[in-house]
PDB file of C-alpha atoms in Angstrom:
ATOM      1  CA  UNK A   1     -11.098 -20.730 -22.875  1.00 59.00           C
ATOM      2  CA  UNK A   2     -11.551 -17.618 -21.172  1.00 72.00           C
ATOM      3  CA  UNK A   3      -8.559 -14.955 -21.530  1.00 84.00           C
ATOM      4  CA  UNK A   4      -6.510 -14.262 -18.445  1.00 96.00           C
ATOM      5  CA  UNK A   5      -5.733 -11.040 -16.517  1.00 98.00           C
ATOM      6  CA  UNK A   6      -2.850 -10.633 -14.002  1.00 98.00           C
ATOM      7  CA  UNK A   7      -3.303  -7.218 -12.274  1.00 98.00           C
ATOM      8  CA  UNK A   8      -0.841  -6.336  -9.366  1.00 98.00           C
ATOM      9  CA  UNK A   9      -1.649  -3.707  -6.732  1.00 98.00           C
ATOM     10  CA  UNK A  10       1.322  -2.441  -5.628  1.00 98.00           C
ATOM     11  CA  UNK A  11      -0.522   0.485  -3.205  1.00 98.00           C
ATOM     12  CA  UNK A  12      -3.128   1.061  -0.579  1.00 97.00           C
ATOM     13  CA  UNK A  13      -4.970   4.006   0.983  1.00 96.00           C
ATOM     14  CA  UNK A  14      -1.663   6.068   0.063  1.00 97.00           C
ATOM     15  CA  UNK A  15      -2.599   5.930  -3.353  1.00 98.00           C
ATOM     16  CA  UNK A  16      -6.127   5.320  -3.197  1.00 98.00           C
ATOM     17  CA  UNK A  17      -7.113   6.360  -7.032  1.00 98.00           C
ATOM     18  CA  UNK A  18      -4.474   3.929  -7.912  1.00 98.00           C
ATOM     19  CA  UNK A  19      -5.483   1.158  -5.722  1.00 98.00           C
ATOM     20  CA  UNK A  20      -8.983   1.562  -6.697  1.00 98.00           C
ATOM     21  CA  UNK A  21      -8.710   1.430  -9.736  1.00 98.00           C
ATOM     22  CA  UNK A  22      -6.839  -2.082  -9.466  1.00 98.00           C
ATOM     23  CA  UNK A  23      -9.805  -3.611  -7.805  1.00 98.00           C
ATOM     24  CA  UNK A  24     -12.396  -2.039 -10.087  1.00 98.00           C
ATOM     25  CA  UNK A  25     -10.395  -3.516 -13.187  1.00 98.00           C
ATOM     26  CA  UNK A  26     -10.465  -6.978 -12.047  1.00 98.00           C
ATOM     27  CA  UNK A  27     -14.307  -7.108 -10.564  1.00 98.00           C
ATOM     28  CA  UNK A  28     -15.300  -5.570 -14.292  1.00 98.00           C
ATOM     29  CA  UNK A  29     -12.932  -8.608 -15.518  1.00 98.00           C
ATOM     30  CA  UNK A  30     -14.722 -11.286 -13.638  1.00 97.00           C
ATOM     31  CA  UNK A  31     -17.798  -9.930 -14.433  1.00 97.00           C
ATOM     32  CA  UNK A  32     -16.917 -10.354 -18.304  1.00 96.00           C
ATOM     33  CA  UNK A  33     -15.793 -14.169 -17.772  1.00 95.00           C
ATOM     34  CA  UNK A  34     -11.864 -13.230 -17.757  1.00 96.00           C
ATOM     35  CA  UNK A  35     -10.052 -15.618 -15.580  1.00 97.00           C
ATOM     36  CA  UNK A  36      -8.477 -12.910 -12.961  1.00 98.00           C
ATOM     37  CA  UNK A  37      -5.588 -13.060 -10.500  1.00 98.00           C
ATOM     38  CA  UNK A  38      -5.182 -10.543  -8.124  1.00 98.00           C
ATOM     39  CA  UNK A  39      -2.135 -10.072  -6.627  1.00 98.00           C
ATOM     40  CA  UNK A  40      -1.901  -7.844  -3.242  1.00 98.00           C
ATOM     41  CA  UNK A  41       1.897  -6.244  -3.060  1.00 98.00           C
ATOM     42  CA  UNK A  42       3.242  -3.690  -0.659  1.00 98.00           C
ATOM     43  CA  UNK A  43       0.737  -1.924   1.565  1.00 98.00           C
ATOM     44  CA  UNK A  44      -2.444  -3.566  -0.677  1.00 98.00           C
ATOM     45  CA  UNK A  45      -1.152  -6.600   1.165  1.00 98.00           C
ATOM     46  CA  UNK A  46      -2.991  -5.552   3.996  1.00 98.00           C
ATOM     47  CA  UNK A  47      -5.959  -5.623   2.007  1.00 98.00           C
ATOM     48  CA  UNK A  48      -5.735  -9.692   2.558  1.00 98.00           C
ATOM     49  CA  UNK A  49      -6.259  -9.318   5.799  1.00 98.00           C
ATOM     50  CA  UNK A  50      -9.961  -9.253   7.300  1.00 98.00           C
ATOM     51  CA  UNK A  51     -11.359  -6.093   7.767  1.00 97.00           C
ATOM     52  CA  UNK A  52      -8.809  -3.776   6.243  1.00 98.00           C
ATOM     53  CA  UNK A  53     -10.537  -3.599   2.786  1.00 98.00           C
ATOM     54  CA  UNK A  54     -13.624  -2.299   4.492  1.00 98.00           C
ATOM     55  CA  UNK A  55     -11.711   0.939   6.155  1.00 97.00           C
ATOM     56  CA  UNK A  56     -10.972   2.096   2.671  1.00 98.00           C
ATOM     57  CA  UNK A  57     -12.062   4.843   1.265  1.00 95.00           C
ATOM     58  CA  UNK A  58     -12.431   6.713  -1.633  1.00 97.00           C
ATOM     59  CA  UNK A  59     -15.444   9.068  -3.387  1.00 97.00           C
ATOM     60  CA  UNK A  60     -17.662   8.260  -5.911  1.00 97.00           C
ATOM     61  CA  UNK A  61     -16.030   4.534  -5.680  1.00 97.00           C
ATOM     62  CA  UNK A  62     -17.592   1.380  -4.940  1.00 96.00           C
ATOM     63  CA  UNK A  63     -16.684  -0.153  -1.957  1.00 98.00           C
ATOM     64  CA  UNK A  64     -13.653  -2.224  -2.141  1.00 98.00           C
ATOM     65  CA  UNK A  65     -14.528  -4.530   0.206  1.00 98.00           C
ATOM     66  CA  UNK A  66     -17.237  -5.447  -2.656  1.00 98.00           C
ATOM     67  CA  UNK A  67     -14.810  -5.415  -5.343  1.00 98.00           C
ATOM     68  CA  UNK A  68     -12.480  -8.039  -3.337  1.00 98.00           C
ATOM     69  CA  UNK A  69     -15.538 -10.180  -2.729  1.00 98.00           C
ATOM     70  CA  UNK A  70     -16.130 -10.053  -6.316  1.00 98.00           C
ATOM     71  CA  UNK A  71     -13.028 -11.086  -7.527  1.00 98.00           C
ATOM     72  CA  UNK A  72     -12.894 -13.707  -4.741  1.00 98.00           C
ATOM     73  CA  UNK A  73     -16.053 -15.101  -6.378  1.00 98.00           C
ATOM     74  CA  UNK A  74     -14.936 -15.912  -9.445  1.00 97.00           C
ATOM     75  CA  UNK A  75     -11.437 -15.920  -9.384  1.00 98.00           C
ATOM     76  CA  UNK A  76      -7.977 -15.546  -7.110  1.00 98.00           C
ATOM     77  CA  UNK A  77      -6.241 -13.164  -4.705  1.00 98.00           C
ATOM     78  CA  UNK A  78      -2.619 -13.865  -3.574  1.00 98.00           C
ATOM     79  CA  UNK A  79      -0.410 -11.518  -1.158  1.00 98.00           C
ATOM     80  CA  UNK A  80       3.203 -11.568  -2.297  1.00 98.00           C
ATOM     81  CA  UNK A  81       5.482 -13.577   0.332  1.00 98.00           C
ATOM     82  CA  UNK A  82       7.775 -11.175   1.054  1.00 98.00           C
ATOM     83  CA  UNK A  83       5.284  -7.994   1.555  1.00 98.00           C
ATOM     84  CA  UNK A  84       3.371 -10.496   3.631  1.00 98.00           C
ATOM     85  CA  UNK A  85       6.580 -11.196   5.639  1.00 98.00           C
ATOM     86  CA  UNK A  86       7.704  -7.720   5.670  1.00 98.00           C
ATOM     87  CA  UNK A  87       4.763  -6.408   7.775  1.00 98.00           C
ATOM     88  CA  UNK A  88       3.847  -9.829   9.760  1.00 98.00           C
ATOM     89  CA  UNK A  89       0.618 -10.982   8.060  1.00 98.00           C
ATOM     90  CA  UNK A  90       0.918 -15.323   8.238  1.00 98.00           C
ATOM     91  CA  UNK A  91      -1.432 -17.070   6.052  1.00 97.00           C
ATOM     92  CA  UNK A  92      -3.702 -17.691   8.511  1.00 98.00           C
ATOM     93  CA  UNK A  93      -4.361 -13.978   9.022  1.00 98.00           C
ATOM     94  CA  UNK A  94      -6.052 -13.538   5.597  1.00 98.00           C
ATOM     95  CA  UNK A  95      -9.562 -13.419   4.755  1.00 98.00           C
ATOM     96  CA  UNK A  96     -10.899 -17.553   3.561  1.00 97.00           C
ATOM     97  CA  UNK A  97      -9.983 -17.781   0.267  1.00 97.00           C
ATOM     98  CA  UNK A  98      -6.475 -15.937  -0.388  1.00 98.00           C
ATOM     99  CA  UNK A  99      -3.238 -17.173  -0.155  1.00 98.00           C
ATOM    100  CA  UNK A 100       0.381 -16.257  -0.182  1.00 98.00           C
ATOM    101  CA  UNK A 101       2.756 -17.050  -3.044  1.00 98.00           C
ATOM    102  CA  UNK A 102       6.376 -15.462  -4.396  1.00 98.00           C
ATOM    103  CA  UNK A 103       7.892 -13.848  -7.669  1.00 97.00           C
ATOM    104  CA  UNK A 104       7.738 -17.901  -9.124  1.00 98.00           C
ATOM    105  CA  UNK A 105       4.195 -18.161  -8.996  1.00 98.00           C
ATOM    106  CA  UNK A 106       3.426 -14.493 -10.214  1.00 98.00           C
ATOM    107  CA  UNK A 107       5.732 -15.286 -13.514  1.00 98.00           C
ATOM    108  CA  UNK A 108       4.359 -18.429 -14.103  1.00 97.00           C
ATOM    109  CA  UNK A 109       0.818 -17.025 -13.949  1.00 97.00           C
ATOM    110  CA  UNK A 110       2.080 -13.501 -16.447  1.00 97.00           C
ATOM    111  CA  UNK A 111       4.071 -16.075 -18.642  1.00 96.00           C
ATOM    112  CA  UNK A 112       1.101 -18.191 -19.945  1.00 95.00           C
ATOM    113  CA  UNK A 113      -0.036 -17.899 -23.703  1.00 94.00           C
ATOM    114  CA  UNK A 114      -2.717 -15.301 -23.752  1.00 93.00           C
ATOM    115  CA  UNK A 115      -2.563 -13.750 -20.375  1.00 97.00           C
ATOM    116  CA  UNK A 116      -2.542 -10.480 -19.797  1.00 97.00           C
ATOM    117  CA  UNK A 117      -0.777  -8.946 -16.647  1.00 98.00           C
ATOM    118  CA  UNK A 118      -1.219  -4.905 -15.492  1.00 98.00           C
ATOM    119  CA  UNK A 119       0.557  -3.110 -12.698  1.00 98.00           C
ATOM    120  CA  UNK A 120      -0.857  -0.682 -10.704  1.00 98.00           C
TER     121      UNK A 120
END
């Protein structure tokens, strides 16, 4: 069985380095075979939402519109509920494929045997 990653975004284009460097680590774990979760907190929850992950920038970085779709591709994306809540993004304003979930489903996910959870 594949080991598991948990990496949490907790910025956007504020902190673009940061939040950059979130995506990149979990397309480079997909790409490996790591079963990845990606979880979109405070402004990277807008990230969920069509279109916003393809106005960032940042130099020298791949687009992260590319490394969403990556990580979409072989594994999961949640927003957290309450940063969803917070700035009015339902579930049916996010791109196919990522959902919403709370603080339950983020420590069941960082509280399985072998996984591996990061914070960014």
């Amino acid at each position: 069985m594949p080991r598991s990653l948990v990496v949490k975004v907790t910025c956007g284009s504020e902190d673009a380095e940061r939040c950059n460097q979130a995506f990149t680590v979990s397309a480079a774990a997909v790409a490996a075979g790591a079963e990845v979760s990606l979880w979109l907190t405070g402004e990277a929850a807008w990230f969920g939402v069509p279109g916003r992950a393809e106005e960032f920038d940042l130099a020298l970085a791949p687009p992260l519109a590319d490394l969403l779709e990556a990580v979409l591709g072989g594994g999961r994306v949640t927003v957290c509920t309450q940063c969803a809540a917070r700035r009015g993004i339902a579930e049916s304003d996010l791109r196919e494929g990522i959902t919403i979930a709370g603080a339950a489903v983020f420590a069941e996910e960082i509280l399985t045997v072998g996984a591996q959870a990061l914070v960014y």
